[in-house]
Structures are given as C-alpha cells and as structure tokens.
Amino acid sequence: MSVISLTCIECPIGCALEVEMENGNPVSVKGNGCPRGKLYAENEVVCPKRVVTSTVRAKNGVMVPVKTDRPVKKSEIFEIMKKINQTTCELPVKIGDVLVENISDEANLVVAGNA
Amino acid sequence: MKNYYDIVVIGGGPAGLAAAIAAYDNGAKDILILEREERLGGILNQCIHNGFGLTRFKESLSGPEYAARFVDGVLARNIEVFTQTTVLSLTKDKKITAINTEYGVFTVEAKAVILAMGCRERSRGALNVAGSRPAGVYSAGTAQKYVNIKGYMPGKSVVILGSGDIGLIMARRMTLEGAKVHAVCEIMPYSSGLKRNIAQCLDDFNIPLYLNHTITRIEGDKRVTGVVISEVDKDKKPISGTEMHFDCDTVLFSVGLIPENELTKGAEIELSPRTRGAVVYQNRETLVSGVFACGNVLQVHDLVDFVSEESELAGVYAAKYVLEGAIEHDGVEVVNGSNIGYVVPQRLDKNIGGNVKLFFRVTNTFRDCTITVKCGDTVLLQRKKKIVVPGEMETLLLTEAKIAQTNGKIEVVLEENV
C-alpha cells in the first residue's frame, strides 16, 4: 500500500489530501474538508482533469474569454490549447455560447465572459 | 448634465458594482458610478481563469463571468454609469472632479461617496532590483492584460519574481500560450499565493518555485537577455555563491498589491499605515462623514467573494446615510497586537449596532496558536488555530453582546501555544 499526497484545488482552502492506494486504485482519502475533496482526490490519482480557460480571438480582433464546460484530461491540455488558438468567432457572443462542440472528453468550449 | 447625486461610487470594479447594487436595493435610488476603463468589471475582465464565486455562488466562475453577474445587476437597476471617466480629485465636502470626452472636466457633488478604486501592483522601482532598464520587464497584471485583453504575448522565455496569485496564474497562462517559464522565485520562506494555485499553476506544469530566493540582477541592454537569482538569508540579504543564471527575454513582477488611495489622500481622509487603506468604522465609513470605502482600496482581499461582501456592507450603510442622515460616532479603536499585521475595521462604534466581522492578517506562519480579541483584561473572544499564514486573511465574528462589554481600546493578539 502506498500513499499519495495532493493539494486539493476545488476551493481556495487547498486542503492537504492523502490518498491510500492499493493496486493502482484509491482505497481511502484523508484530509479533505468536504465531499468535493474526496472526489477530487479519487479522480486525481487515476486520471487528473482540469477545466481549461483561455481566450479566442473574434473576427474583429477582440479577445473573448472561453473555458471548457467540464474538466478535461490534464494530458490533453496542450492539444486543446492548439484547437482553441485555431478557433475564431463572430461577435456578439454571450456567456455560455458553445464555440467548439466536444473539444475533448465530451467537453465543449464555451464563452466565459462578455467580450 | 446632472451635478448632484445621492451617492457617487468611484470605481466600477467588483467593489463599486456590489456597493452600488446594495445601496440601490436599500433605498438610495440616485446613484452614479464613475469608471476609468471602457467597460465595467474592473480587473475581473482580465482574470479569465476560473475559481471565482465558490463562496458566493457555490460554483466556479471565470472572472468575466463573476463580473457579468454584477454588471447585469447594475444595468437592471436605474443606476447611472459613466465609463472612460477618470476622477481627478475628491474633496472632504464630497465634491468630485472628473474628466471624460463627453463632458470635459466636470464636478459632481454627492451626499455620500463610496471609494472603490481597488489596488495597484507594487512595481520594480519599489523593490530596487539592480540592472539596466531593458524592455521585457512587466508587472504580472500588465502581462495578464496584454495576453488576455489585447491578445499578444509579452515574451517567450520567462522568469517570475514573487509568488502572489497573479504571478502563479500568469506562470500557467504564459505556459499554455507557448512560453517557457523557467522559475518563480519568492523572497519569503512561503508563498503568498493560494496553495491550490501552487498545485494547479506550477506543479501541473513542472515550473520550479524557489523559496527564499530573489532576483539580484536583470541583464540585457535593449531587451532582457537573462536574470540572476540568489538565495537570501534570514535578513533577506542575498547569499554570495548561491547565484543561478537563467536566459530569458521576460521578467514578471508579482510582488504585492497596494490600495490605490491618491484620491483619498487628496480628501485628507485618514489612512492606516498598515493596510494603506482608509481607517474605517465597521460600516466602512471613513473618518470623513459620508465617505465610505470598500474592497481592495480599503484592504487587499484574497478573494473577490469577500470584496463583494464588504462592498455590500458599505452600500447598505451609504444608503442609510443618505436616507437617515449622518451617525454621531461613539467609537473605540481596534488595534493589532502581537503577531497581527492589521485589523479592519480600525474603529468600532456601538451606535451602529449588529455583529461585526473583524478582518486581519498574521505577520508570519504560526502553528498551534491562539488568537484573542480583548478589551483591557476582558477577553471578548478566543480561537485556537492549527495553522495561520500571512497570505490568508483571517476573520472573527464579534457579537453585538460582546461589543456592548467594551469600554476602551480593543486589541487582537496571537500567541503561540506552548
């Protein structure tokens, strides 16, 4: 049995988590202050995922904030960044508009702010 | 144009927006927001990363998404907004002189003023880093504006000084956009940024964090070509022989935020040398009657959620001031004792009523300690803490009943448990 130490990134508290592993699978999580921390730790030791945030240049040059609407595999982040930087859009857009469907892992790229 | 308003809010960032909405909803209907930039939202517009709003909305929003909720709130109410308007001066009789392209230089008068100008970044000049003055040295926030708003990269090969949250966020952002971030160095033995940002901005991308290190030389003539970083001793003096060299074309400074109080000084409003923001009562009223301050212009917050909360308090009391008139203050001082950096509010007034949340920061990292709020020998409140760090603001709630027991100066102290 081995133990993996993590910092929870679910909220600003940043709990120090300890995950007990057996045969590559998490068996227990310690240190989490809430249920979200347990879930984060269990996913993190198997397949870490992140929400990617970036910008897309609209056709008139204005930068539009965007994000993936769910966490995507950490290992795919740079692939996703490439796709984001090839994306453009026409204004106006509004928060939540989908710019790229299924950019990775069933996550869509959505508008995350007013341009 | 109209030159008299019940409330004028200086600044249309998160603080100003929340204050204006709260003032409106509490009965003040004649409100003007003055904003320097082209649009409302303040610094949130360039903070495109997520993680905002977890406390307030129980969801993880980007900065622009968080801002939009409040901008929509202002637009849904009959609150007047001037953007691209710079305030030039404020007087203690609440006359505001400002300038914009529509009206030129103009003066408006207000029954109550809400200061919500936010803060600015500490600069390279304030740190006195040796070396010439080549292009490629930016504050982290400036770089963030270039990348996220203007859409171009300020450099390709980066060293960051200071591990505040903006520096950590920019380490990740520059990396995602293809730059190589060689190192983040931090002169203190701890990061002033959130632990989760160390994890998701540095560790995720294998960016090294050098604690107890600072930049001792910036090299380059026209453009930055490299930096030297050195380890520092207990007195923060560089240790000879510990130098490390990095080739780079860009240096970012993320070395602290300072409340932006030029207007406040001009109005002769007393500032605290500790927070560098105004001295306020718990209703966020400064020592000049009818002038309120909230958000990062008052104290630099860790989270925008807390800025919104504080600003609503200021907005509620500014509306009360307009509708019910000035309060005769009967205040006692609140001071920071041993191991406490500052406390806000710095004045407590029994006439205001209600419970009061004290905000403070500790001066160092302490484990197993006790924080006590006392008035003379009377202990009003005591809390044991497993760990406290300067990077995280602490709060304690003082109930109205406890405040009633006070008869003089209130002190907040931290003692280590032995």
PDB file of N, CA and C in Angstrom, chain A residues 32-101:
ATOM      1  N   ASN A  32      -9.482  15.742   3.584  1.00  0.00           N
ATOM      2  CA  ASN A  32     -10.440  16.579   2.859  1.00  0.00           C
ATOM      3  C   ASN A  32     -11.449  17.189   3.817  1.00  0.00           C
ATOM      4  N   GLY A  33     -11.759  18.466   3.576  1.00  0.00           N
ATOM      5  CA  GLY A  33     -12.713  19.163   4.436  1.00  0.00           C
ATOM      6  C   GLY A  33     -14.136  19.020   3.942  1.00  0.00           C
ATOM      7  N   CYS A  34     -14.317  18.488   2.752  1.00  0.00           N
ATOM      8  CA  CYS A  34     -15.669  18.371   2.207  1.00  0.00           C
ATOM      9  C   CYS A  34     -15.709  17.228   1.201  1.00  0.00           C
ATOM     10  N   PRO A  35     -16.915  16.807   0.782  1.00  0.00           N
ATOM     11  CA  PRO A  35     -17.028  15.675  -0.143  1.00  0.00           C
ATOM     12  C   PRO A  35     -16.367  15.933  -1.493  1.00  0.00           C
ATOM     13  N   ARG A  36     -16.324  17.200  -1.906  1.00  0.00           N
ATOM     14  CA  ARG A  36     -15.699  17.517  -3.196  1.00  0.00           C
ATOM     15  C   ARG A  36     -14.224  17.119  -3.200  1.00  0.00           C
ATOM     16  N   GLY A  37     -13.581  17.269  -2.029  1.00  0.00           N
ATOM     17  CA  GLY A  37     -12.162  16.934  -1.908  1.00  0.00           C
ATOM     18  C   GLY A  37     -11.917  15.446  -2.116  1.00  0.00           C
ATOM     19  N   LYS A  38     -12.818  14.625  -1.585  1.00  0.00           N
ATOM     20  CA  LYS A  38     -12.686  13.170  -1.725  1.00  0.00           C
ATOM     21  C   LYS A  38     -12.786  12.783  -3.201  1.00  0.00           C
ATOM     22  N   LEU A  39     -13.777  13.350  -3.859  1.00  0.00           N
ATOM     23  CA  LEU A  39     -13.996  13.082  -5.278  1.00  0.00           C
ATOM     24  C   LEU A  39     -12.786  13.540  -6.105  1.00  0.00           C
ATOM     25  N   TYR A  40     -12.297  14.747  -5.760  1.00  0.00           N
ATOM     26  CA  TYR A  40     -11.133  15.277  -6.487  1.00  0.00           C
ATOM     27  C   TYR A  40      -9.957  14.313  -6.363  1.00  0.00           C
ATOM     28  N   ALA A  41      -9.677  13.885  -5.131  1.00  0.00           N
ATOM     29  CA  ALA A  41      -8.520  13.022  -4.875  1.00  0.00           C
ATOM     30  C   ALA A  41      -8.657  11.698  -5.630  1.00  0.00           C
ATOM     31  N   GLU A  42      -9.861  11.113  -5.588  1.00  0.00           N
ATOM     32  CA  GLU A  42     -10.082   9.819  -6.246  1.00  0.00           C
ATOM     33  C   GLU A  42      -9.876   9.915  -7.753  1.00  0.00           C
ATOM     34  N   ASN A  43     -10.296  11.011  -8.343  1.00  0.00           N
ATOM     35  CA  ASN A  43     -10.083  11.199  -9.779  1.00  0.00           C
ATOM     36  C   ASN A  43      -8.631  11.538 -10.086  1.00  0.00           C
ATOM     37  N   GLU A  44      -8.036  12.376  -9.208  1.00  0.00           N
ATOM     38  CA  GLU A  44      -6.700  12.900  -9.470  1.00  0.00           C
ATOM     39  C   GLU A  44      -5.655  11.784  -9.551  1.00  0.00           C
ATOM     40  N   VAL A  45      -5.799  10.759  -8.718  1.00  0.00           N
ATOM     41  CA  VAL A  45      -4.788   9.695  -8.700  1.00  0.00           C
ATOM     42  C   VAL A  45      -4.991   8.688  -9.848  1.00  0.00           C
ATOM     43  N   VAL A  46      -6.151   8.751 -10.486  1.00  0.00           N
ATOM     44  CA  VAL A  46      -6.409   7.835 -11.603  1.00  0.00           C
ATOM     45  C   VAL A  46      -6.256   8.568 -12.939  1.00  0.00           C
ATOM     46  N   CYS A  47      -6.984   9.657 -13.104  1.00  0.00           N
ATOM     47  CA  CYS A  47      -6.920  10.426 -14.355  1.00  0.00           C
ATOM     48  C   CYS A  47      -7.152  11.905 -14.046  1.00  0.00           C
ATOM     49  N   PRO A  48      -6.066  12.650 -13.819  1.00  0.00           N
ATOM     50  CA  PRO A  48      -6.226  14.064 -13.443  1.00  0.00           C
ATOM     51  C   PRO A  48      -6.915  14.863 -14.550  1.00  0.00           C
ATOM     52  N   LYS A  49      -7.831  15.709 -14.132  1.00  0.00           N
ATOM     53  CA  LYS A  49      -8.570  16.533 -15.098  1.00  0.00           C
ATOM     54  C   LYS A  49      -8.605  17.981 -14.633  1.00  0.00           C
ATOM     55  N   ARG A  50      -8.645  18.893 -15.596  1.00  0.00           N
ATOM     56  CA  ARG A  50      -8.717  20.321 -15.302  1.00  0.00           C
ATOM     57  C   ARG A  50      -9.700  20.997 -16.238  1.00  0.00           C
ATOM     58  N   VAL A  51     -10.303  22.091 -15.742  1.00  0.00           N
ATOM     59  CA  VAL A  51     -11.018  22.991 -16.645  1.00  0.00           C
ATOM     60  C   VAL A  51      -9.959  23.872 -17.301  1.00  0.00           C
ATOM     61  N   VAL A  52      -9.996  23.985 -18.631  1.00  0.00           N
ATOM     62  CA  VAL A  52      -9.053  24.866 -19.324  1.00  0.00           C
ATOM     63  C   VAL A  52      -9.742  26.198 -19.593  1.00  0.00           C
ATOM     64  N   THR A  53      -9.067  27.293 -19.231  1.00  0.00           N
ATOM     65  CA  THR A  53      -9.590  28.622 -19.569  1.00  0.00           C
ATOM     66  C   THR A  53      -8.594  29.305 -20.478  1.00  0.00           C
ATOM     67  N   SER A  54      -9.091  30.031 -21.456  1.00  0.00           N
ATOM     68  CA  SER A  54      -8.211  30.766 -22.366  1.00  0.00           C
ATOM     69  C   SER A  54      -9.028  31.859 -23.061  1.00  0.00           C
ATOM     70  N   THR A  55      -8.532  32.300 -24.216  1.00  0.00           N
ATOM     71  CA  THR A  55      -9.250  33.313 -24.987  1.00  0.00           C
ATOM     72  C   THR A  55      -9.313  32.874 -26.443  1.00  0.00           C
ATOM     73  N   VAL A  56     -10.335  33.357 -27.130  1.00  0.00           N
ATOM     74  CA  VAL A  56     -10.467  33.145 -28.573  1.00  0.00           C
ATOM     75  C   VAL A  56     -10.534  34.526 -29.214  1.00  0.00           C
ATOM     76  N   ARG A  57      -9.791  34.672 -30.315  1.00  0.00           N
ATOM     77  CA  ARG A  57      -9.828  35.982 -30.983  1.00  0.00           C
ATOM     78  C   ARG A  57     -11.040  36.044 -31.919  1.00  0.00           C
ATOM     79  N   ALA A  58     -11.936  36.996 -31.666  1.00  0.00           N
ATOM     80  CA  ALA A  58     -13.084  37.172 -32.552  1.00  0.00           C
ATOM     81  C   ALA A  58     -12.598  37.782 -33.866  1.00  0.00           C
ATOM     82  N   LYS A  59     -13.450  37.703 -34.890  1.00  0.00           N
ATOM     83  CA  LYS A  59     -13.017  38.166 -36.211  1.00  0.00           C
ATOM     84  C   LYS A  59     -12.653  39.647 -36.225  1.00  0.00           C
ATOM     85  N   ASN A  60     -13.244  40.436 -35.339  1.00  0.00           N
ATOM     86  CA  ASN A  60     -12.879  41.862 -35.301  1.00  0.00           C
ATOM     87  C   ASN A  60     -11.662  42.130 -34.414  1.00  0.00           C
ATOM     88  N   GLY A  61     -11.032  41.067 -33.911  1.00  0.00           N
ATOM     89  CA  GLY A  61      -9.793  41.246 -33.147  1.00  0.00           C
ATOM     90  C   GLY A  61      -9.951  41.221 -31.641  1.00  0.00           C
ATOM     91  N   VAL A  62     -11.201  41.359 -31.164  1.00  0.00           N
ATOM     92  CA  VAL A  62     -11.437  41.390 -29.718  1.00  0.00           C
ATOM     93  C   VAL A  62     -11.234  39.990 -29.123  1.00  0.00           C
ATOM     94  N   MET A  63     -10.640  39.940 -27.936  1.00  0.00           N
ATOM     95  CA  MET A  63     -10.402  38.652 -27.276  1.00  0.00           C
ATOM     96  C   MET A  63     -11.636  38.264 -26.449  1.00  0.00           C
ATOM     97  N   VAL A  64     -12.105  37.046 -26.658  1.00  0.00           N
ATOM     98  CA  VAL A  64     -13.291  36.537 -25.956  1.00  0.00           C
ATOM     99  C   VAL A  64     -12.846  35.473 -24.944  1.00  0.00           C
ATOM    100  N   PRO A  65     -13.139  35.658 -23.650  1.00  0.00           N
ATOM    101  CA  PRO A  65     -12.788  34.615 -22.660  1.00  0.00           C
ATOM    102  C   PRO A  65     -13.569  33.325 -22.926  1.00  0.00           C
ATOM    103  N   VAL A  66     -12.882  32.202 -22.837  1.00  0.00           N
ATOM    104  CA  VAL A  66     -13.538  30.904 -23.064  1.00  0.00           C
ATOM    105  C   VAL A  66     -13.091  29.896 -22.010  1.00  0.00           C
ATOM    106  N   LYS A  67     -13.867  28.835 -21.852  1.00  0.00           N
ATOM    107  CA  LYS A  67     -13.461  27.738 -20.973  1.00  0.00           C
ATOM    108  C   LYS A  67     -14.076  26.432 -21.454  1.00  0.00           C
ATOM    109  N   THR A  68     -13.513  25.323 -21.009  1.00  0.00           N
ATOM    110  CA  THR A  68     -14.169  24.051 -21.266  1.00  0.00           C
ATOM    111  C   THR A  68     -15.290  23.929 -20.233  1.00  0.00           C
ATOM    112  N   ASP A  69     -16.446  23.414 -20.674  1.00  0.00           N
ATOM    113  CA  ASP A  69     -17.583  23.428 -19.752  1.00  0.00           C
ATOM    114  C   ASP A  69     -17.535  22.284 -18.744  1.00  0.00           C
ATOM    115  N   ARG A  70     -16.490  21.451 -18.829  1.00  0.00           N
ATOM    116  CA  ARG A  70     -16.236  20.459 -17.786  1.00  0.00           C
ATOM    117  C   ARG A  70     -14.735  20.166 -17.797  1.00  0.00           C
ATOM    118  N   PRO A  71     -14.237  19.525 -16.749  1.00  0.00           N
ATOM    119  CA  PRO A  71     -12.802  19.237 -16.712  1.00  0.00           C
ATOM    120  C   PRO A  71     -12.397  18.299 -17.849  1.00  0.00           C
ATOM    121  N   VAL A  72     -11.210  18.515 -18.375  1.00  0.00           N
ATOM    122  CA  VAL A  72     -10.683  17.670 -19.450  1.00  0.00           C
ATOM    123  C   VAL A  72      -9.374  17.042 -18.961  1.00  0.00           C
ATOM    124  N   LYS A  73      -8.951  15.967 -19.634  1.00  0.00           N
ATOM    125  CA  LYS A  73      -7.734  15.272 -19.208  1.00  0.00           C
ATOM    126  C   LYS A  73      -6.545  16.225 -19.218  1.00  0.00           C
ATOM    127  N   LYS A  74      -5.805  16.229 -18.123  1.00  0.00           N
ATOM    128  CA  LYS A  74      -4.646  17.105 -17.999  1.00  0.00           C
ATOM    129  C   LYS A  74      -3.652  16.858 -19.136  1.00  0.00           C
ATOM    130  N   SER A  75      -3.525  15.594 -19.536  1.00  0.00           N
ATOM    131  CA  SER A  75      -2.552  15.244 -20.569  1.00  0.00           C
ATOM    132  C   SER A  75      -2.929  15.814 -21.940  1.00  0.00           C
ATOM    133  N   GLU A  76      -4.175  16.276 -22.087  1.00  0.00           N
ATOM    134  CA  GLU A  76      -4.626  16.771 -23.391  1.00  0.00           C
ATOM    135  C   GLU A  76      -4.645  18.292 -23.459  1.00  0.00           C
ATOM    136  N   ILE A  77      -4.212  18.946 -22.367  1.00  0.00           N
ATOM    137  CA  ILE A  77      -4.389  20.401 -22.287  1.00  0.00           C
ATOM    138  C   ILE A  77      -3.715  21.124 -23.462  1.00  0.00           C
ATOM    139  N   PHE A  78      -2.502  20.711 -23.819  1.00  0.00           N
ATOM    140  CA  PHE A  78      -1.805  21.451 -24.876  1.00  0.00           C
ATOM    141  C   PHE A  78      -2.436  21.206 -26.250  1.00  0.00           C
ATOM    142  N   GLU A  79      -2.973  19.999 -26.451  1.00  0.00           N
ATOM    143  CA  GLU A  79      -3.729  19.713 -27.682  1.00  0.00           C
ATOM    144  C   GLU A  79      -4.950  20.630 -27.766  1.00  0.00           C
ATOM    145  N   ILE A  80      -5.618  20.775 -26.624  1.00  0.00           N
ATOM    146  CA  ILE A  80      -6.824  21.615 -26.576  1.00  0.00           C
ATOM    147  C   ILE A  80      -6.455  23.083 -26.826  1.00  0.00           C
ATOM    148  N   MET A  81      -5.326  23.503 -26.252  1.00  0.00           N
ATOM    149  CA  MET A  81      -4.875  24.892 -26.470  1.00  0.00           C
ATOM    150  C   MET A  81      -4.664  25.148 -27.962  1.00  0.00           C
ATOM    151  N   LYS A  82      -4.101  24.166 -28.657  1.00  0.00           N
ATOM    152  CA  LYS A  82      -3.903  24.318 -30.113  1.00  0.00           C
ATOM    153  C   LYS A  82      -5.237  24.559 -30.808  1.00  0.00           C
ATOM    154  N   LYS A  83      -6.219  23.728 -30.430  1.00  0.00           N
ATOM    155  CA  LYS A  83      -7.547  23.877 -31.045  1.00  0.00           C
ATOM    156  C   LYS A  83      -8.160  25.236 -30.706  1.00  0.00           C
ATOM    157  N   ILE A  84      -7.971  25.662 -29.448  1.00  0.00           N
ATOM    158  CA  ILE A  84      -8.542  26.959 -29.036  1.00  0.00           C
ATOM    159  C   ILE A  84      -7.928  28.085 -29.874  1.00  0.00           C
ATOM    160  N   ASN A  85      -6.625  27.988 -30.087  1.00  0.00           N
ATOM    161  CA  ASN A  85      -5.956  29.065 -30.818  1.00  0.00           C
ATOM    162  C   ASN A  85      -6.245  29.038 -32.317  1.00  0.00           C
ATOM    163  N   GLN A  86      -6.861  27.963 -32.798  1.00  0.00           N
ATOM    164  CA  GLN A  86      -7.296  27.924 -34.202  1.00  0.00           C
ATOM    165  C   GLN A  86      -8.754  28.359 -34.341  1.00  0.00           C
ATOM    166  N   THR A  87      -9.397  28.592 -33.197  1.00  0.00           N
ATOM    167  CA  THR A  87     -10.830  28.917 -33.210  1.00  0.00           C
ATOM    168  C   THR A  87     -11.029  30.426 -33.329  1.00  0.00           C
ATOM    169  N   THR A  88     -12.070  30.809 -34.019  1.00  0.00           N
ATOM    170  CA  THR A  88     -12.456  32.218 -34.020  1.00  0.00           C
ATOM    171  C   THR A  88     -13.980  32.286 -33.909  1.00  0.00           C
ATOM    172  N   CYS A  89     -14.509  33.492 -33.762  1.00  0.00           N
ATOM    173  CA  CYS A  89     -15.963  33.621 -33.651  1.00  0.00           C
ATOM    174  C   CYS A  89     -16.370  35.002 -34.109  1.00  0.00           C
ATOM    175  N   GLU A  90     -17.646  35.163 -34.347  1.00  0.00           N
ATOM    176  CA  GLU A  90     -18.184  36.472 -34.711  1.00  0.00           C
ATOM    177  C   GLU A  90     -18.921  37.049 -33.515  1.00  0.00           C
ATOM    178  N   LEU A  91     -18.725  38.322 -33.283  1.00  0.00           N
ATOM    179  CA  LEU A  91     -19.468  38.976 -32.207  1.00  0.00           C
ATOM    180  C   LEU A  91     -20.848  39.362 -32.744  1.00  0.00           C
ATOM    181  N   PRO A  92     -21.860  39.500 -31.936  1.00  0.00           N
ATOM    182  CA  PRO A  92     -21.782  39.321 -30.481  1.00  0.00           C
ATOM    183  C   PRO A  92     -21.875  37.847 -30.059  1.00  0.00           C
ATOM    184  N   VAL A  93     -21.292  37.557 -28.914  1.00  0.00           N
ATOM    185  CA  VAL A  93     -21.480  36.261 -28.283  1.00  0.00           C
ATOM    186  C   VAL A  93     -21.974  36.531 -26.868  1.00  0.00           C
ATOM    187  N   LYS A  94     -22.578  35.530 -26.259  1.00  0.00           N
ATOM    188  CA  LYS A  94     -22.957  35.706 -24.857  1.00  0.00           C
ATOM    189  C   LYS A  94     -22.439  34.532 -24.024  1.00  0.00           C
ATOM    190  N   ILE A  95     -22.339  34.758 -22.736  1.00  0.00           N
ATOM    191  CA  ILE A  95     -21.802  33.748 -21.822  1.00  0.00           C
ATOM    192  C   ILE A  95     -22.566  32.433 -22.007  1.00  0.00           C
ATOM    193  N   GLY A  96     -21.815  31.338 -22.167  1.00  0.00           N
ATOM    194  CA  GLY A  96     -22.440  30.020 -22.317  1.00  0.00           C
ATOM    195  C   GLY A  96     -22.554  29.567 -23.765  1.00  0.00           C
ATOM    196  N   ASP A  97     -22.414  30.474 -24.718  1.00  0.00           N
ATOM    197  CA  ASP A  97     -22.460  30.075 -26.137  1.00  0.00           C
ATOM    198  C   ASP A  97     -21.377  29.030 -26.402  1.00  0.00           C
ATOM    199  N   VAL A  98     -21.727  27.977 -27.147  1.00  0.00           N
ATOM    200  CA  VAL A  98     -20.749  26.936 -27.479  1.00  0.00           C
ATOM    201  C   VAL A  98     -19.983  27.351 -28.730  1.00  0.00           C
ATOM    202  N   LEU A  99     -18.656  27.409 -28.626  1.00  0.00           N
ATOM    203  CA  LEU A  99     -17.830  27.763 -29.794  1.00  0.00           C
ATOM    204  C   LEU A  99     -17.293  26.516 -30.481  1.00  0.00           C
ATOM    205  N   VAL A 100     -16.915  25.499 -29.685  1.00  0.00           N
ATOM    206  CA  VAL A 100     -16.456  24.229 -30.258  1.00  0.00           C
ATOM    207  C   VAL A 100     -17.148  23.093 -29.492  1.00  0.00           C
ATOM    208  N   GLU A 101     -17.901  22.269 -30.231  1.00  0.00           N
ATOM    209  CA  GLU A 101     -18.527  21.125 -29.585  1.00  0.00           C
ATOM    210  C   GLU A 101     -17.516  20.012 -29.397  1.00  0.00           C
TER     211      GLU A 101
END
